């Protein structure tokens, strides 16, 4: 996989970074979304494919992206297709920090050390390539405004943005209601993105223990984020990052 193309997890994280407030929108559900975005990116790369409500490895060859390849190897070791909702709902310790650090190495964000409440050391990320964030947002805006079916990557990004609750961040208030509705509707344009987005929402709703009904019936800026440097380590949390 060439590094000239940003991956979906990177794009989703950039979309969630709020240059006006210096916070990361929907931090808890965003962690689930990043795990889901990895699945979609692997599917776009031809490494995995949906099998009902499960994910099957169809080509174990590495992509060249270390973070994606780590996820691909974990999926391969399962030996059989895994339910998307179980994969996304599993522990993802440090995943957000991994992508923030990668964006910093790529020069898209700049880390600034500071303190929260004057006591807790934090790392605040400032966007340095705002044109990239504007381009990502523009793709969603165009898909919503024109009604033309978007490309699979943009459709999947829209599905993930809706699933993690970014709609109210991107299109706030009553004036953004129709845009949020159209963002939700874009979920139907990419089967893999739709599967993953529904799995993300199922995990948030506590439905990870039950198969989706459709499957049972055969259906198918400047400042970016204030991040504590030392957060308690526990399953599903991040050892270093807890963007507020």
CSV table of C-alpha atoms in Angstrom, one decimal:
chain,number,residue,atom,x,y,z
A,1,UNK,CA,0.0,0.0,0.0
A,2,UNK,CA,1.6,3.3,-1.1
A,3,UNK,CA,1.9,6.0,1.6
A,4,UNK,CA,0.8,8.7,-0.8
A,5,UNK,CA,-2.8,7.9,0.1
A,6,UNK,CA,-4.0,8.6,3.6
A,7,UNK,CA,-5.7,5.7,5.3
A,8,UNK,CA,-9.3,5.8,6.5
A,9,UNK,CA,-8.3,5.8,10.2
A,10,UNK,CA,-6.1,8.8,9.6
A,11,UNK,CA,-8.9,10.6,7.7
A,12,UNK,CA,-11.4,9.8,10.4
A,13,UNK,CA,-9.1,11.2,13.1
A,14,UNK,CA,-8.4,14.3,11.1
A,15,UNK,CA,-12.1,14.8,10.6
A,16,UNK,CA,-12.7,14.6,14.4
A,17,UNK,CA,-10.0,17.1,15.3
A,18,UNK,CA,-11.7,20.4,16.1
A,19,UNK,CA,-9.3,23.3,15.2
A,20,UNK,CA,-11.6,25.8,16.9
A,21,UNK,CA,-11.8,24.2,20.4
A,22,UNK,CA,-8.7,22.1,20.5
A,23,UNK,CA,-10.6,19.0,21.3
A,24,UNK,CA,-11.3,15.6,19.7
A,25,UNK,CA,-15.0,15.1,19.0
A,26,UNK,CA,-16.6,11.9,20.3
A,27,UNK,CA,-13.4,10.5,21.9
A,28,UNK,CA,-14.9,7.3,23.2
A,29,UNK,CA,-16.8,6.3,20.1
A,30,UNK,CA,-13.9,7.5,18.0
A,31,UNK,CA,-11.7,4.7,19.3
A,32,UNK,CA,-14.3,2.2,18.0
A,33,UNK,CA,-14.5,4.0,14.7
A,34,UNK,CA,-10.7,3.8,14.3
A,35,UNK,CA,-10.8,0.1,14.7
A,36,UNK,CA,-13.7,-0.1,12.2
A,37,UNK,CA,-11.8,2.1,9.8
A,38,UNK,CA,-8.9,-0.3,9.8
A,39,UNK,CA,-11.3,-3.0,8.7
A,40,UNK,CA,-12.6,-0.9,5.8
A,41,UNK,CA,-9.1,0.1,4.8
A,42,UNK,CA,-8.0,-3.6,4.7
A,43,UNK,CA,-11.1,-4.4,2.6
A,44,UNK,CA,-10.3,-1.6,0.2
A,45,UNK,CA,-6.8,-3.1,0.0
A,46,UNK,CA,-8.3,-6.5,-0.9
A,47,UNK,CA,-7.0,-8.2,2.3
A,48,UNK,CA,-10.4,-9.0,4.0
A,49,UNK,CA,-14.0,-9.3,2.8
A,50,UNK,CA,-17.4,-9.4,4.5
A,51,UNK,CA,-18.9,-12.8,5.2
A,52,UNK,CA,-22.4,-12.1,6.4
A,53,UNK,CA,-21.8,-10.1,9.6
A,54,UNK,CA,-18.3,-11.5,9.9
A,55,UNK,CA,-14.9,-10.5,8.5
A,56,UNK,CA,-12.8,-13.1,6.6
A,57,UNK,CA,-9.2,-12.8,5.6
A,58,UNK,CA,-8.9,-13.4,1.8
A,59,UNK,CA,-5.3,-12.3,1.3
A,60,UNK,CA,-2.9,-12.4,4.3
A,61,UNK,CA,-0.1,-10.6,2.4
A,62,UNK,CA,1.0,-7.4,4.3
A,63,UNK,CA,0.0,-4.0,3.1
A,64,UNK,CA,3.2,-2.3,4.1
A,65,UNK,CA,1.4,-0.2,6.7
A,66,UNK,CA,2.6,-1.5,10.1
A,67,UNK,CA,-0.6,-0.6,12.0
A,68,UNK,CA,-2.9,-2.2,9.4
A,69,UNK,CA,-0.7,-5.2,9.1
A,70,UNK,CA,-0.8,-5.7,12.9
A,71,UNK,CA,-4.6,-5.8,12.6
A,72,UNK,CA,-4.5,-8.1,9.6
A,73,UNK,CA,-2.2,-10.5,11.4
A,74,UNK,CA,-4.5,-10.7,14.4
A,75,UNK,CA,-7.4,-11.4,12.1
A,76,UNK,CA,-5.4,-14.1,10.4
A,77,UNK,CA,-4.6,-15.8,13.7
A,78,UNK,CA,-8.2,-16.2,14.4
A,79,UNK,CA,-8.3,-18.9,11.8
A,80,UNK,CA,-12.0,-18.3,10.9
A,81,UNK,CA,-14.1,-15.3,10.1
A,82,UNK,CA,-14.8,-13.1,13.1
A,83,UNK,CA,-17.9,-11.1,13.8
A,84,UNK,CA,-17.3,-7.4,13.1
A,85,UNK,CA,-19.0,-6.4,16.3
A,86,UNK,CA,-16.7,-8.6,18.4
A,87,UNK,CA,-13.6,-7.2,16.6
A,88,UNK,CA,-14.5,-3.6,17.0
A,89,UNK,CA,-15.6,-4.1,20.6
A,90,UNK,CA,-12.3,-5.6,21.6
A,91,UNK,CA,-9.6,-3.7,23.5
A,92,UNK,CA,-7.8,-1.1,21.4
A,93,UNK,CA,-5.2,0.1,23.9
A,94,UNK,CA,-3.2,3.0,22.4
A,95,UNK,CA,-4.8,2.9,18.9
A,96,UNK,CA,-5.7,6.6,18.9
A,97,UNK,CA,-2.2,7.6,20.1
A,98,UNK,CA,-0.6,5.4,17.4
A,99,UNK,CA,-2.4,7.4,14.7
A,100,UNK,CA,-1.8,10.8,16.3
A,101,UNK,CA,1.9,10.0,16.5
A,102,UNK,CA,1.8,8.8,12.9
A,103,UNK,CA,0.1,12.1,11.8
A,104,UNK,CA,2.8,14.0,13.7
A,105,UNK,CA,5.6,12.1,11.9
A,106,UNK,CA,3.9,12.9,8.6
A,107,UNK,CA,3.9,16.6,9.5
A,108,UNK,CA,0.1,16.8,9.5
A,109,UNK,CA,-0.1,17.7,13.2
A,110,UNK,CA,2.3,19.2,15.6
A,111,UNK,CA,2.5,18.1,19.2
A,112,UNK,CA,2.7,20.8,21.9
A,113,UNK,CA,3.4,19.8,25.5
A,114,UNK,CA,1.2,21.6,28.0
A,115,UNK,CA,-0.7,21.1,31.3
A,116,UNK,CA,-4.4,20.4,31.9
A,117,UNK,CA,-5.8,22.4,34.9
A,118,UNK,CA,-2.2,23.5,35.5
A,119,UNK,CA,-1.3,20.1,36.9
A,120,UNK,CA,-1.8,17.1,34.5
A,121,UNK,CA,0.7,16.9,31.7
A,122,UNK,CA,-0.9,16.8,28.3
A,123,UNK,CA,0.0,16.8,24.7
A,124,UNK,CA,-2.0,19.2,22.5
A,125,UNK,CA,-2.0,18.6,18.8
A,126,UNK,CA,-2.1,21.5,16.4
A,127,UNK,CA,-3.0,20.9,12.8
A,128,UNK,CA,-0.2,22.0,10.4
A,129,UNK,CA,-1.8,20.8,7.1
A,130,UNK,CA,-5.2,22.4,7.3
A,131,UNK,CA,-5.7,22.0,3.6
A,132,UNK,CA,-5.8,18.2,4.0
A,133,UNK,CA,-8.5,18.5,6.6
A,134,UNK,CA,-10.5,20.8,4.4
A,135,UNK,CA,-10.2,18.4,1.5
A,136,UNK,CA,-11.5,15.5,3.6
A,137,UNK,CA,-14.5,17.7,4.8
A,138,UNK,CA,-15.1,18.9,1.2
A,139,UNK,CA,-15.5,15.3,0.0
A,140,UNK,CA,-18.3,14.7,2.6
A,141,UNK,CA,-19.9,18.1,1.9
A,142,UNK,CA,-20.0,17.4,-1.9
A,143,UNK,CA,-21.5,13.9,-1.4
A,144,UNK,CA,-24.2,15.4,0.8
A,145,UNK,CA,-24.9,18.4,-1.4
A,146,UNK,CA,-24.9,16.8,-4.8
A,147,UNK,CA,-26.6,13.5,-4.0
A,148,UNK,CA,-24.3,11.8,-6.4
A,149,UNK,CA,-23.2,8.4,-5.1
A,150,UNK,CA,-19.7,8.9,-3.7
A,151,UNK,CA,-16.6,6.7,-4.2
A,152,UNK,CA,-16.3,3.7,-1.8
A,153,UNK,CA,-13.7,5.5,0.3
A,154,UNK,CA,-15.8,8.6,0.8
A,155,UNK,CA,-18.9,6.5,1.4
A,156,UNK,CA,-17.1,4.5,4.1
A,157,UNK,CA,-15.8,7.6,5.7
A,158,UNK,CA,-19.3,9.1,5.8
A,159,UNK,CA,-20.7,5.8,7.3
A,160,UNK,CA,-18.0,5.9,10.0
A,161,UNK,CA,-18.5,9.6,10.7
A,162,UNK,CA,-22.2,8.9,11.3
A,163,UNK,CA,-21.5,5.8,13.4
A,164,UNK,CA,-19.2,7.6,15.9
A,165,UNK,CA,-21.5,10.6,16.1
A,166,UNK,CA,-19.5,13.2,14.2
A,167,UNK,CA,-22.6,14.4,12.4
A,168,UNK,CA,-23.5,16.8,15.2
A,169,UNK,CA,-19.9,18.0,15.3
A,170,UNK,CA,-19.6,18.6,11.5
A,171,UNK,CA,-23.2,19.8,10.9
A,172,UNK,CA,-24.4,21.3,14.3
A,173,UNK,CA,-27.8,22.7,15.3
A,174,UNK,CA,-31.1,22.7,13.6
A,175,UNK,CA,-29.6,24.1,10.4
A,176,UNK,CA,-27.5,21.0,10.1
A,177,UNK,CA,-30.3,18.5,10.6
A,178,UNK,CA,-30.8,17.8,6.9
A,179,UNK,CA,-27.1,17.4,6.3
A,180,UNK,CA,-26.8,14.9,9.2
A,181,UNK,CA,-29.7,13.0,7.7
A,182,UNK,CA,-28.0,12.8,4.3
A,183,UNK,CA,-24.7,11.8,6.0
A,184,UNK,CA,-26.5,8.9,7.6
A,185,UNK,CA,-28.0,7.9,4.2
A,186,UNK,CA,-24.6,7.7,2.6
A,187,UNK,CA,-24.0,4.5,4.6
A,188,UNK,CA,-25.8,2.5,1.9
A,189,UNK,CA,-23.3,3.2,-0.8
A,190,UNK,CA,-20.5,1.0,0.6
A,191,UNK,CA,-21.4,-2.5,1.9
A,192,UNK,CA,-18.2,-3.0,3.9
A,193,UNK,CA,-18.5,0.6,5.4
A,194,UNK,CA,-22.1,-0.1,6.2
A,195,UNK,CA,-21.3,-3.4,7.9
A,196,UNK,CA,-18.6,-1.8,10.0
A,197,UNK,CA,-20.6,1.3,10.8
A,198,UNK,CA,-23.5,-0.8,12.1
A,199,UNK,CA,-21.1,-2.8,14.2
A,200,UNK,CA,-19.7,0.4,15.7
A,201,UNK,CA,-23.2,1.5,16.6
A,202,UNK,CA,-24.1,-2.0,18.0
A,203,UNK,CA,-21.1,-1.9,20.3
A,204,UNK,CA,-22.1,1.5,21.6
A,205,UNK,CA,-25.6,0.2,22.2
A,206,UNK,CA,-24.3,-2.8,24.1
A,207,UNK,CA,-25.5,-5.2,21.4
A,208,UNK,CA,-22.1,-7.0,20.8
A,209,UNK,CA,-23.4,-10.2,22.4
A,210,UNK,CA,-26.2,-10.6,19.9
A,211,UNK,CA,-26.0,-11.1,16.1
A,212,UNK,CA,-27.6,-8.4,14.0
A,213,UNK,CA,-31.1,-9.2,13.0
A,214,UNK,CA,-30.3,-8.6,9.3
A,215,UNK,CA,-27.6,-11.2,9.5
A,216,UNK,CA,-29.9,-13.7,11.2
A,217,UNK,CA,-32.5,-13.3,8.3
A,218,UNK,CA,-29.9,-13.5,5.6
A,219,UNK,CA,-29.7,-9.7,5.0
A,220,UNK,CA,-26.7,-8.1,4.7
A,221,UNK,CA,-7.2,24.0,12.6
A,222,UNK,CA,-4.8,25.1,14.6
A,223,UNK,CA,-5.2,23.2,17.9
A,224,UNK,CA,-6.4,19.7,17.6
A,225,UNK,CA,-6.7,17.7,20.7
A,226,UNK,CA,-5.9,18.0,24.4
A,227,UNK,CA,-4.5,14.6,25.4
A,228,UNK,CA,-3.3,13.5,28.9
A,229,UNK,CA,0.1,12.0,28.7
A,230,UNK,CA,-0.4,9.6,31.5
A,231,UNK,CA,-3.8,8.0,31.8
A,232,UNK,CA,-4.6,4.9,33.8
A,233,UNK,CA,-4.3,1.7,31.7
A,234,UNK,CA,-7.4,-0.4,31.4
A,235,UNK,CA,-9.1,-2.5,28.7
A,236,UNK,CA,-10.6,-0.3,26.0
A,237,UNK,CA,-8.9,2.8,27.3
A,238,UNK,CA,-5.6,4.3,26.2
A,239,UNK,CA,-2.4,4.3,28.2
A,240,UNK,CA,-1.4,7.8,27.0
A,241,UNK,CA,-4.4,9.4,25.3
A,242,UNK,CA,-7.7,10.4,26.7
A,243,UNK,CA,-8.8,13.2,24.4
A,244,UNK,CA,-11.5,15.2,26.0
